[in-house]
């Protein structure tokens, strides 16, 4: 697995209010990949995404309430669906807990979720709407 971080996804209680906070308070601008369901902000080599808590938990197939969901995920994007499958196989063989098996997802991509030792969620995903350069940086 290459050493990189693709997206920091934060679960938010109100997407519109949270987006305005980053736009108005920080002066950040959303990327063209943003829409009414998710906001992306291009950072130095990674993206920050804001997404409703309940939808983010639903995507990872975890309960949005309680200790099982911390309201953020870390994402590692791949260049293909096959790479998602291969990486999950490698991680599973190393004893990493698979939270969600790879599958086609409602937003048009292909993803899986794993958990680290502290139950921080990592999404391993192929996003056909977000191209990557040769170094694995997203091109938003």
C-alpha atoms as a printed R data frame, in Angstrom:
    type eleno elety resid chain resno       x       y       z
1   ATOM     1    CA   UNK     A     1   0.000   0.000   0.000
2   ATOM     2    CA   UNK     A     2   1.460   3.370  -1.019
3   ATOM     3    CA   UNK     A     3   1.937   5.884   1.812
4   ATOM     4    CA   UNK     A     4  -0.721   8.509   1.103
5   ATOM     5    CA   UNK     A     5  -3.972  10.008   2.284
6   ATOM     6    CA   UNK     A     6  -6.584  10.895  -0.347
7   ATOM     7    CA   UNK     A     7  -9.606  12.375   1.441
8   ATOM     8    CA   UNK     A     8 -10.444  13.384   4.999
9   ATOM     9    CA   UNK     A     9 -14.230  12.954   5.253
10  ATOM    10    CA   UNK     A    10 -15.990  14.673   8.120
11  ATOM    11    CA   UNK     A    11 -19.532  13.768   9.123
12  ATOM    12    CA   UNK     A    12 -21.501  16.929   9.810
13  ATOM    13    CA   UNK     A    13 -24.889  17.596  11.394
14  ATOM    14    CA   UNK     A    14 -25.936  20.158   8.767
15  ATOM    15    CA   UNK     A    15 -24.111  20.148   5.414
16  ATOM    16    CA   UNK     A    16 -25.221  23.645   4.393
17  ATOM    17    CA   UNK     A    17 -24.169  25.232   7.699
18  ATOM    18    CA   UNK     A    18 -20.854  23.350   7.778
19  ATOM    19    CA   UNK     A    19 -20.064  24.269   4.174
20  ATOM    20    CA   UNK     A    20 -20.782  27.941   4.852
21  ATOM    21    CA   UNK     A    21 -18.464  27.795   7.878
22  ATOM    22    CA   UNK     A    22 -15.503  26.642   5.742
23  ATOM    23    CA   UNK     A    23 -16.376  29.055   2.938
24  ATOM    24    CA   UNK     A    24 -17.093  32.094   5.077
25  ATOM    25    CA   UNK     A    25 -14.885  31.634   8.145
26  ATOM    26    CA   UNK     A    26 -11.845  30.075   6.458
27  ATOM    27    CA   UNK     A    27 -12.328  31.635   3.040
28  ATOM    28    CA   UNK     A    28 -12.063  28.221   1.347
29  ATOM    29    CA   UNK     A    29 -13.661  27.483  -2.031
30  ATOM    30    CA   UNK     A    30 -15.520  24.279  -2.882
31  ATOM    31    CA   UNK     A    31 -14.270  22.193  -5.797
32  ATOM    32    CA   UNK     A    32 -16.285  21.492  -8.938
33  ATOM    33    CA   UNK     A    33 -16.820  17.951  -7.604
34  ATOM    34    CA   UNK     A    34 -19.078  19.341  -4.839
35  ATOM    35    CA   UNK     A    35 -22.852  19.021  -5.081
36  ATOM    36    CA   UNK     A    36 -25.956  19.288  -2.870
37  ATOM    37    CA   UNK     A    37 -25.026  16.029  -1.094
38  ATOM    38    CA   UNK     A    38 -21.318  16.590  -0.377
39  ATOM    39    CA   UNK     A    39 -18.802  19.438  -0.253
40  ATOM    40    CA   UNK     A    40 -15.130  19.042  -1.213
41  ATOM    41    CA   UNK     A    41 -12.308  21.469  -0.432
42  ATOM    42    CA   UNK     A    42  -8.928  20.963  -2.131
43  ATOM    43    CA   UNK     A    43  -6.126  21.003   0.426
44  ATOM    44    CA   UNK     A    44  -2.400  20.508  -0.136
45  ATOM    45    CA   UNK     A    45  -2.504  17.198  -1.967
46  ATOM    46    CA   UNK     A    46  -5.653  15.906  -0.247
47  ATOM    47    CA   UNK     A    47  -9.329  16.773  -0.129
48  ATOM    48    CA   UNK     A    48 -11.460  17.611   2.883
49  ATOM    49    CA   UNK     A    49 -15.030  16.412   2.380
50  ATOM    50    CA   UNK     A    50 -18.096  17.322   4.417
51  ATOM    51    CA   UNK     A    51 -20.941  14.818   4.353
52  ATOM    52    CA   UNK     A    52 -24.036  14.311   6.525
53  ATOM    53    CA   UNK     A    53 -23.360  12.076   9.565
54  ATOM    54    CA   UNK     A    54 -26.211   9.678   8.873
55  ATOM    55    CA   UNK     A    55 -25.320   9.239   5.186
56  ATOM    56    CA   UNK     A    56 -21.633   8.683   5.960
57  ATOM    57    CA   UNK     A    57 -22.518   6.042   8.554
58  ATOM    58    CA   UNK     A    58 -24.965   4.422   6.114
59  ATOM    59    CA   UNK     A    59 -22.262   4.249   3.424
60  ATOM    60    CA   UNK     A    60 -19.884   2.486   5.847
61  ATOM    61    CA   UNK     A    61 -22.728   0.282   7.125
62  ATOM    62    CA   UNK     A    62 -22.224   1.313  10.753
63  ATOM    63    CA   UNK     A    63 -24.526   2.861  13.364
64  ATOM    64    CA   UNK     A    64 -24.335   6.674  13.360
65  ATOM    65    CA   UNK     A    65 -24.962   6.733  17.122
66  ATOM    66    CA   UNK     A    66 -22.746   5.485  19.904
67  ATOM    67    CA   UNK     A    67 -19.136   4.435  20.086
68  ATOM    68    CA   UNK     A    68 -18.982   2.580  16.757
69  ATOM    69    CA   UNK     A    69 -18.864   5.688  14.567
70  ATOM    70    CA   UNK     A    70 -16.609   8.684  15.199
71  ATOM    71    CA   UNK     A    71 -18.200  10.893  12.514
72  ATOM    72    CA   UNK     A    72 -15.193  10.935  10.201
73  ATOM    73    CA   UNK     A    73 -13.482   8.611   7.791
74  ATOM    74    CA   UNK     A    74 -10.093   8.561   6.125
75  ATOM    75    CA   UNK     A    75 -10.066   7.598   2.457
76  ATOM    76    CA   UNK     A    76  -7.542   5.850   0.268
77  ATOM    77    CA   UNK     A    77  -8.567   6.124  -3.369
78  ATOM    78    CA   UNK     A    78  -7.389   3.607  -5.934
79  ATOM    79    CA   UNK     A    79  -7.053   3.774  -9.698
80  ATOM    80    CA   UNK     A    80  -9.460   0.874 -10.376
81  ATOM    81    CA   UNK     A    81 -12.092  -1.431  -8.883
82  ATOM    82    CA   UNK     A    82  -9.615  -4.304  -9.208
83  ATOM    83    CA   UNK     A    83  -7.123  -2.408  -7.057
84  ATOM    84    CA   UNK     A    84  -9.788  -2.061  -4.325
85  ATOM    85    CA   UNK     A    85 -10.352  -5.824  -4.357
86  ATOM    86    CA   UNK     A    86  -6.632  -6.616  -4.382
87  ATOM    87    CA   UNK     A    87  -5.848  -4.203  -1.556
88  ATOM    88    CA   UNK     A    88  -8.667  -5.549   0.626
89  ATOM    89    CA   UNK     A    89  -7.385  -9.099   0.062
90  ATOM    90    CA   UNK     A    90  -3.866  -8.041   1.130
91  ATOM    91    CA   UNK     A    91  -5.126  -6.153   4.193
92  ATOM    92    CA   UNK     A    92  -7.430  -8.988   5.236
93  ATOM    93    CA   UNK     A    93  -4.529 -11.441   4.962
94  ATOM    94    CA   UNK     A    94  -2.619  -9.170   7.345
95  ATOM    95    CA   UNK     A    95  -5.417  -9.384   9.916
96  ATOM    96    CA   UNK     A    96  -7.002  -5.990   9.234
97  ATOM    97    CA   UNK     A    97 -10.694  -5.900  10.189
98  ATOM    98    CA   UNK     A    98 -12.920  -5.467   7.132
99  ATOM    99    CA   UNK     A    99 -15.968  -3.390   8.130
100 ATOM   100    CA   UNK     A   100 -17.628  -3.419   4.684
101 ATOM   101    CA   UNK     A   101 -16.734  -5.719   1.797
102 ATOM   102    CA   UNK     A   102 -16.046  -4.045  -1.577
103 ATOM   103    CA   UNK     A   103 -19.244  -3.185  -3.433
104 ATOM   104    CA   UNK     A   104 -20.782  -0.825  -5.970
105 ATOM   105    CA   UNK     A   105 -22.118   2.190  -4.060
106 ATOM   106    CA   UNK     A   106 -25.009   4.581  -4.608
107 ATOM   107    CA   UNK     A   107 -22.802   7.526  -5.602
108 ATOM   108    CA   UNK     A   108 -21.399   5.606  -8.587
109 ATOM   109    CA   UNK     A   109 -18.137   4.335  -7.186
110 ATOM   110    CA   UNK     A   110 -16.840   1.117  -5.673
111 ATOM   111    CA   UNK     A   111 -15.756   0.978  -2.052
112 ATOM   112    CA   UNK     A   112 -14.959  -0.974   1.065
113 ATOM   113    CA   UNK     A   113 -14.249   0.067   4.656
114 ATOM   114    CA   UNK     A   114 -11.616  -1.195   7.067
115 ATOM   115    CA   UNK     A   115 -10.894  -0.218  10.673
116 ATOM   116    CA   UNK     A   116  -7.562   0.450  12.349
117 ATOM   117    CA   UNK     A   117  -6.752  -0.666  15.888
118 ATOM   118    CA   UNK     A   118  -8.689   2.293  17.351
119 ATOM   119    CA   UNK     A   119 -11.698   1.697  15.086
120 ATOM   120    CA   UNK     A   120 -10.919   4.698  12.889
121 ATOM   121    CA   UNK     A   121 -12.596   3.989   9.565
122 ATOM   122    CA   UNK     A   122 -10.662   3.977   6.299
123 ATOM   123    CA   UNK     A   123 -12.588   3.854   3.036
124 ATOM   124    CA   UNK     A   124 -10.755   2.045   0.252
125 ATOM   125    CA   UNK     A   125 -12.467   3.289  -2.898
126 ATOM   126    CA   UNK     A   126 -12.409   3.726  -6.641
127 ATOM   127    CA   UNK     A   127 -14.123   6.977  -7.652
128 ATOM   128    CA   UNK     A   128 -14.620   7.207 -11.430
129 ATOM   129    CA   UNK     A   129 -15.592  10.895 -11.081
130 ATOM   130    CA   UNK     A   130 -12.341  11.959  -9.440
131 ATOM   131    CA   UNK     A   131  -9.291  11.287 -11.618
132 ATOM   132    CA   UNK     A   132  -5.860  10.838 -10.056
133 ATOM   133    CA   UNK     A   133  -2.413  11.838 -11.286
134 ATOM   134    CA   UNK     A   134   0.537   9.447 -11.475
135 ATOM   135    CA   UNK     A   135   1.413  10.179  -7.816
136 ATOM   136    CA   UNK     A   136  -2.089   9.289  -6.574
137 ATOM   137    CA   UNK     A   137  -3.169  12.880  -5.993
138 ATOM   138    CA   UNK     A   138  -6.781  13.653  -6.875
139 ATOM   139    CA   UNK     A   139  -7.494  16.046  -9.717
140 ATOM   140    CA   UNK     A   140 -10.602  17.893  -8.543
